[in-house]
Coordinates of C-alpha atoms and ligand atoms in Angstrom, one line a residue:
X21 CA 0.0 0.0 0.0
X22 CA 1.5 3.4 -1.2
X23 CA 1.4 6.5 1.3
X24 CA -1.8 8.3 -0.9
X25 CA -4.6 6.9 -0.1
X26 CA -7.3 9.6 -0.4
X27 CA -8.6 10.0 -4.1
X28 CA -7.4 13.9 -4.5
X29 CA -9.8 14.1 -7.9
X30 CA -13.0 12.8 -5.6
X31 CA -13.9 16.8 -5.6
X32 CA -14.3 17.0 -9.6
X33 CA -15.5 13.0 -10.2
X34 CA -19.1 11.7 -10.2
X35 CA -19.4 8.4 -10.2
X36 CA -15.8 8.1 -11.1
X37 CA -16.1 10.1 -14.2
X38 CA -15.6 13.9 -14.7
X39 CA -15.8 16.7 -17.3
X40 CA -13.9 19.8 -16.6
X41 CA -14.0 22.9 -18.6
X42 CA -10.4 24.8 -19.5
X43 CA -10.2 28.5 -20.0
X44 CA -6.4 29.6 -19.7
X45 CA -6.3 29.7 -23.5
X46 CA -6.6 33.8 -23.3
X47 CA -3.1 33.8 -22.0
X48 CA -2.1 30.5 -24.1
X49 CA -3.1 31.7 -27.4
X50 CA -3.9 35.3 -26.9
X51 CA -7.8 36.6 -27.7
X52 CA -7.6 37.6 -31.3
X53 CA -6.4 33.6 -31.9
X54 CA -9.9 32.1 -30.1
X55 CA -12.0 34.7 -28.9
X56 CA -15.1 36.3 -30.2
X57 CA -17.3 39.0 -28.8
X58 CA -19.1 36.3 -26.5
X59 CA -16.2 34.1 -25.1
X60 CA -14.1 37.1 -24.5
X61 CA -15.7 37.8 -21.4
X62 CA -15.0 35.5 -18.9
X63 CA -17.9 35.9 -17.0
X64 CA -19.9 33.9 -20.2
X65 CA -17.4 30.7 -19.8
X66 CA -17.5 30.7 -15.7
X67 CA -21.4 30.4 -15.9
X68 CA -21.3 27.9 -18.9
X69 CA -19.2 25.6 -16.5
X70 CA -21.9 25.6 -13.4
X71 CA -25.2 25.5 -16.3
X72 CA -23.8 22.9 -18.3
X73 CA -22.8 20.7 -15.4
X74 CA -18.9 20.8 -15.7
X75 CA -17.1 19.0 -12.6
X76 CA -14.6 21.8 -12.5
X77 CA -13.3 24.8 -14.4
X78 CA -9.5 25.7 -15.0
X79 CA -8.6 29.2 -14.8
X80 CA -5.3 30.8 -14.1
X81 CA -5.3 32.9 -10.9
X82 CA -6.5 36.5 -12.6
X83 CA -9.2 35.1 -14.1
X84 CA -9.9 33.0 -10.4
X85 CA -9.2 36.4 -8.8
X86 CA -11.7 38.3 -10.6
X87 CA -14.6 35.7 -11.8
X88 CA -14.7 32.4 -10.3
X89 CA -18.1 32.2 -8.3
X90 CA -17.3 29.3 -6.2
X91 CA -20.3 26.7 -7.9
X92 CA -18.4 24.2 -9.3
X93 CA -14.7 22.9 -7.5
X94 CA -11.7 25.4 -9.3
X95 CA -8.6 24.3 -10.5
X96 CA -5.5 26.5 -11.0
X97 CA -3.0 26.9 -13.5
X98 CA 0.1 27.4 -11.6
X99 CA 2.2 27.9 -14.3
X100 CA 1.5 29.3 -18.1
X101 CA 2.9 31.0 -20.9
X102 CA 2.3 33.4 -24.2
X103 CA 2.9 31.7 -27.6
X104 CA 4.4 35.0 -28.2
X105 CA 8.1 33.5 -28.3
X106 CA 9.4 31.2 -30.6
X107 CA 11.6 28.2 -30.0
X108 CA 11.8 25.2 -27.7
X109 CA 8.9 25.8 -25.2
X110 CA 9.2 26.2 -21.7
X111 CA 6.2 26.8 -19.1
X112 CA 7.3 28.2 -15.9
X113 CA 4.9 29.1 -12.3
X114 CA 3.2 32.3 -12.1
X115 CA 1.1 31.4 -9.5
X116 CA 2.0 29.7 -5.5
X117 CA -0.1 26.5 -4.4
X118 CA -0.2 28.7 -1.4
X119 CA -2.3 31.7 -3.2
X120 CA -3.9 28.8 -5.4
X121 CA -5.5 27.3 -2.3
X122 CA -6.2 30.6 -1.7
X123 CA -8.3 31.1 -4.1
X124 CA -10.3 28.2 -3.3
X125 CA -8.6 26.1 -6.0
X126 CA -9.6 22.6 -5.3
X127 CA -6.6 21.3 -7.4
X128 CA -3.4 22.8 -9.1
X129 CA -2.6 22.2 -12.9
X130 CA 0.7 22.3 -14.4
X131 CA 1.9 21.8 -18.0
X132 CA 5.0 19.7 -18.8
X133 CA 6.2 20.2 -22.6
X134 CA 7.6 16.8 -22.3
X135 CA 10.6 16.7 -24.7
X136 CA 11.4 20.4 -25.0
X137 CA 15.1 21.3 -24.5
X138 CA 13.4 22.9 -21.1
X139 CA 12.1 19.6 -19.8
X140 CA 14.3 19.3 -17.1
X141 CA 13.1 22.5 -15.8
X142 CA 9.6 22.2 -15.5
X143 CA 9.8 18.1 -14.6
X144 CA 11.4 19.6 -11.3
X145 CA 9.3 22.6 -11.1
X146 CA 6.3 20.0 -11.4
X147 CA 7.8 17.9 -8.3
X148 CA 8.0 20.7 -6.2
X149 CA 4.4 22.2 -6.4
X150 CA 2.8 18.2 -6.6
X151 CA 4.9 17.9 -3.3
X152 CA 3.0 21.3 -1.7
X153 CA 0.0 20.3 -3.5
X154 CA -0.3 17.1 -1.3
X155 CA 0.6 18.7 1.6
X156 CA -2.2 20.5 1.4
X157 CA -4.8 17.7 0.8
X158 CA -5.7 19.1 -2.9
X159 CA -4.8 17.7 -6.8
X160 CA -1.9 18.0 -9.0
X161 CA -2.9 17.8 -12.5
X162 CA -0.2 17.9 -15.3
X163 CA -1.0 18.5 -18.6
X164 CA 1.7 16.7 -20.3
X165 CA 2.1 18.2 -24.1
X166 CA 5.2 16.6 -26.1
X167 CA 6.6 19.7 -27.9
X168 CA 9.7 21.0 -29.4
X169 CA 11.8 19.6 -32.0
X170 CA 12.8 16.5 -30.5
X171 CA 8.9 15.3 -31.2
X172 CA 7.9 14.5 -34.4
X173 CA 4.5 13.4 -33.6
X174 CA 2.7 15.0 -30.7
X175 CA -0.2 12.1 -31.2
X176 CA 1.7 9.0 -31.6
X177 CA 0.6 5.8 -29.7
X178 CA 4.4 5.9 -28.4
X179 CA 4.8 9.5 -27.4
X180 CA 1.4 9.8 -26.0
X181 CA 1.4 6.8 -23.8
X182 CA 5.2 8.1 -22.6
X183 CA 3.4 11.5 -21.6
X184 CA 0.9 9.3 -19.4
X185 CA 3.1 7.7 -17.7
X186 CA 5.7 10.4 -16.8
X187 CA 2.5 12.1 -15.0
X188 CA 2.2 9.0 -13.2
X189 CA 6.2 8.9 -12.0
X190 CA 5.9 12.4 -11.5
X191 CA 2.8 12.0 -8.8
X192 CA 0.1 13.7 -10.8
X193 CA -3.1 12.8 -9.4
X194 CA -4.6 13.3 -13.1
X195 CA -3.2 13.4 -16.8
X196 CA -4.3 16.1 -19.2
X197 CA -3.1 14.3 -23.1
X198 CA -4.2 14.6 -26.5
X199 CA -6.0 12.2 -28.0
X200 CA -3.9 9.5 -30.5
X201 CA -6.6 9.5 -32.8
X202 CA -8.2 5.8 -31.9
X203 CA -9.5 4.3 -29.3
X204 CA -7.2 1.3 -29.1
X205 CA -3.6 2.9 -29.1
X206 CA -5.4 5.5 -26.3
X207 CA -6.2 2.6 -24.0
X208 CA -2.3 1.9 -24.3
X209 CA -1.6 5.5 -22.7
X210 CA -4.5 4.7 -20.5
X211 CA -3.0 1.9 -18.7
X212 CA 0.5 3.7 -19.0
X213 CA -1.0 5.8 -16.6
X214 CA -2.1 3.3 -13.6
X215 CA -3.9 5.4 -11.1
X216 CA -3.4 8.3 -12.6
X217 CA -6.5 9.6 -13.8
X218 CA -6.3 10.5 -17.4
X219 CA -8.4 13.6 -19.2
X220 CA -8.5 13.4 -22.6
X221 CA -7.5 17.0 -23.7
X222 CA -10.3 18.8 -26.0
X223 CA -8.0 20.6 -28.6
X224 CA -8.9 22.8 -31.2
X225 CA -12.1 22.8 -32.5
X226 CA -13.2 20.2 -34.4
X227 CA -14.1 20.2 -38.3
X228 CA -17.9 18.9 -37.2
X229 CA -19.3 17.9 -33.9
X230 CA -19.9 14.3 -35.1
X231 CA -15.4 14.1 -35.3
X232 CA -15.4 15.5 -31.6
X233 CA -17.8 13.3 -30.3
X234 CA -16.5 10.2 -31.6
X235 CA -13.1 11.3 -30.2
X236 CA -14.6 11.8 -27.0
X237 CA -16.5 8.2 -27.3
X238 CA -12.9 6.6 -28.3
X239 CA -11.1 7.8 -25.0
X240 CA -14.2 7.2 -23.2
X241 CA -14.1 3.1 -24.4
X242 CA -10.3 3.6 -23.8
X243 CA -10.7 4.1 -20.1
X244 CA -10.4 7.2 -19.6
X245 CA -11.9 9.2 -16.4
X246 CA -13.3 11.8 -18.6
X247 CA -12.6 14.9 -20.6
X248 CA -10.9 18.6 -20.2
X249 CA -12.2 20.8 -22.9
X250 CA -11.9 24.0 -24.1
X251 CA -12.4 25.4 -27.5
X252 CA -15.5 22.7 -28.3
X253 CA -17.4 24.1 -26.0
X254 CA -17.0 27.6 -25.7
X255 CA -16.4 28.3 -29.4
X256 CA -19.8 25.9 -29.8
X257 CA -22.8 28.3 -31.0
X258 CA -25.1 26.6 -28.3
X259 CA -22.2 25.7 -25.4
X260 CA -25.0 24.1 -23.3
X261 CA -26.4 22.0 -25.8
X262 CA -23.0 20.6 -26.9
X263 CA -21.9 19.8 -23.1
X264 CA -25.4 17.8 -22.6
X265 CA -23.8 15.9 -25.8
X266 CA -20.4 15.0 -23.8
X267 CA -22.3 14.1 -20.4
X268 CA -24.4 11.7 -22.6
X269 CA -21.2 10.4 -23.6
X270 CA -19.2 10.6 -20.2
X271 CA -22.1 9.5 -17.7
X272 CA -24.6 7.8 -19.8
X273 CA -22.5 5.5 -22.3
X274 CA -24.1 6.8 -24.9
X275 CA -23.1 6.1 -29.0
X276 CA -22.2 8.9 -31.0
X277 CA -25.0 8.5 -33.3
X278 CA -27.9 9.1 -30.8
X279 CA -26.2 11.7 -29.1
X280 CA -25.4 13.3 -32.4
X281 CA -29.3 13.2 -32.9
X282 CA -30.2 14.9 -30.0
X283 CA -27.3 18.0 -30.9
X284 CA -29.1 18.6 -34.2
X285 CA -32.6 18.8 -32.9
Ligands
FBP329 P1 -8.8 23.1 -25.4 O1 -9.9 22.0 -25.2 O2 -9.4 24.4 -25.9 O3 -7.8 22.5 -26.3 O4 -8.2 23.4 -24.0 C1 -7.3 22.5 -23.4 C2 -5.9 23.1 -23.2 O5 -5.0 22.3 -22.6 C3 -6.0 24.4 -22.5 O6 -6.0 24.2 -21.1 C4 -4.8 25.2 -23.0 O7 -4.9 26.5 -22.9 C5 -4.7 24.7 -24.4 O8 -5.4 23.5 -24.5 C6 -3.3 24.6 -24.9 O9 -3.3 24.4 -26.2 P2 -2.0 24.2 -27.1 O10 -1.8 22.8 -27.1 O11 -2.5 24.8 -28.5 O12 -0.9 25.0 -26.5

């Protein structure tokens, strides 16, 4: 028996599965890349998370500062950067656990460009706030994105399942990844992960909602706990009626196929 025993995702899980809803990509990508006049505000995406039933909602501590509203459990980017610079990417903190917890954050998130010339300093960065994290009874979630020119393909079976388990060395409580593009190489980074919860990370938003859901169904039958979207769901004409699509998926089991039915009613 290892020394955790307490489930540190319990707060943003029901029935073992959760759906949490990312907005950090204002400082990720800058507005002009994946804002409109709607999502710009973040005001719109905190309420979406609460109304469309989202287990948690990732903000980064100005956004937590000046919006969150305390309905559904917060997590905290503690570290982030612009896409402003070029080069091998590196993604150091901007924010304490101490002020996260602060903030109410139920959980911390990290991102680890796995790969990246600057690896080495955010793997230790990363053991360092999971260490505080813990100590303080909430989540460390990494988001673990290979990037930089050592990674040819971001979505390989190989590369992803290696990102999956380095957040399980590294102590993450739960694995942000993309998805490998089927469901049977993804249940390969699934297990790579033990009991480290893995989030299937939204991305960019998808040609039609029938590719995103059946994304979402393939990490679903892969094992994974659940999802951590952005973009698909804020960028979505009808935010509310697309979650209720990805809850039919996550909690209900559903096929693609009915649940598409339901989105184009
Ligand atoms: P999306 O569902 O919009 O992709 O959000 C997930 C996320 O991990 C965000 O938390 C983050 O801002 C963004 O993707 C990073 O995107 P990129 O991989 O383009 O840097």
């Amino acid at each position: 028996m290892g020394r955790q025993t307490k489930d540190l995702m319990e707060p943003f899980l029901k029935a073992g599965k959760g759906m949490l809803l990312a907005y950090d990509q204002g400082l990720e990508h800058g507005p002009s890349t994946d804002f409109d006049t709607r999502n710009v505000d973040p005001s719109y995406v905190v309420e979406i998370a609460s109304k469309a039933g989202f287990n948690g909602i990732v903000l980064q501590k100005g956004l937590a500062e000046k919006y969150y509203d305390g309905k559904v459990p917060l997590i905290v980017k503690v570290n982030g950067k612009t896409n402003v610079p070029k080069g091998e990417p590196i993604s150091k903190q901007v924010c304490s656990v101490e002020y996260a917890v602060s903030l109410q954050a139920r959980a911390v998130g990290y991102t680890i460009y796995l790969g990246s010339a600057h690896e080495a300093e955010m793997l230790a960065e990363f053991g360092r706030i999971q260490e505080q994290a813990h100590e303080r009874n909430i989540a460390a979630i990494a988001w673990v994105y290979p990037r930089g020119s050592a990674v040819a393909n971001d979505t390989s079976k190989e590369v992803v399942s290696y990102a999956a388990r380095a957040a399980l060395e590294l102590g993450a409580d739960a694995a942000k990844i993309k998805y490998t593009g089927d469901s049977e190489s993804f249940s390969w980074a699934v297990k790579s992960a033990g009991k480290t919860k893995v989030f299937m990370s939204g991305g960019p938003k998808a040609p039609t909602e029938a590719a995103f859901l059946a994304q979402v169904r393939g990490a679903v039958d892969a094992g994974a706990t659940g999802l951590a979207v952005g973009r698909n769901v804020w960028q979505h004409r009808d935010p509310l009626l697309m979650s209720n699509s990805l809850r039919q998926i996550i909690f209900e089991n559903k096929p693609v196929q009915s649940v598409l039915a339901s989105l184009t009613v």
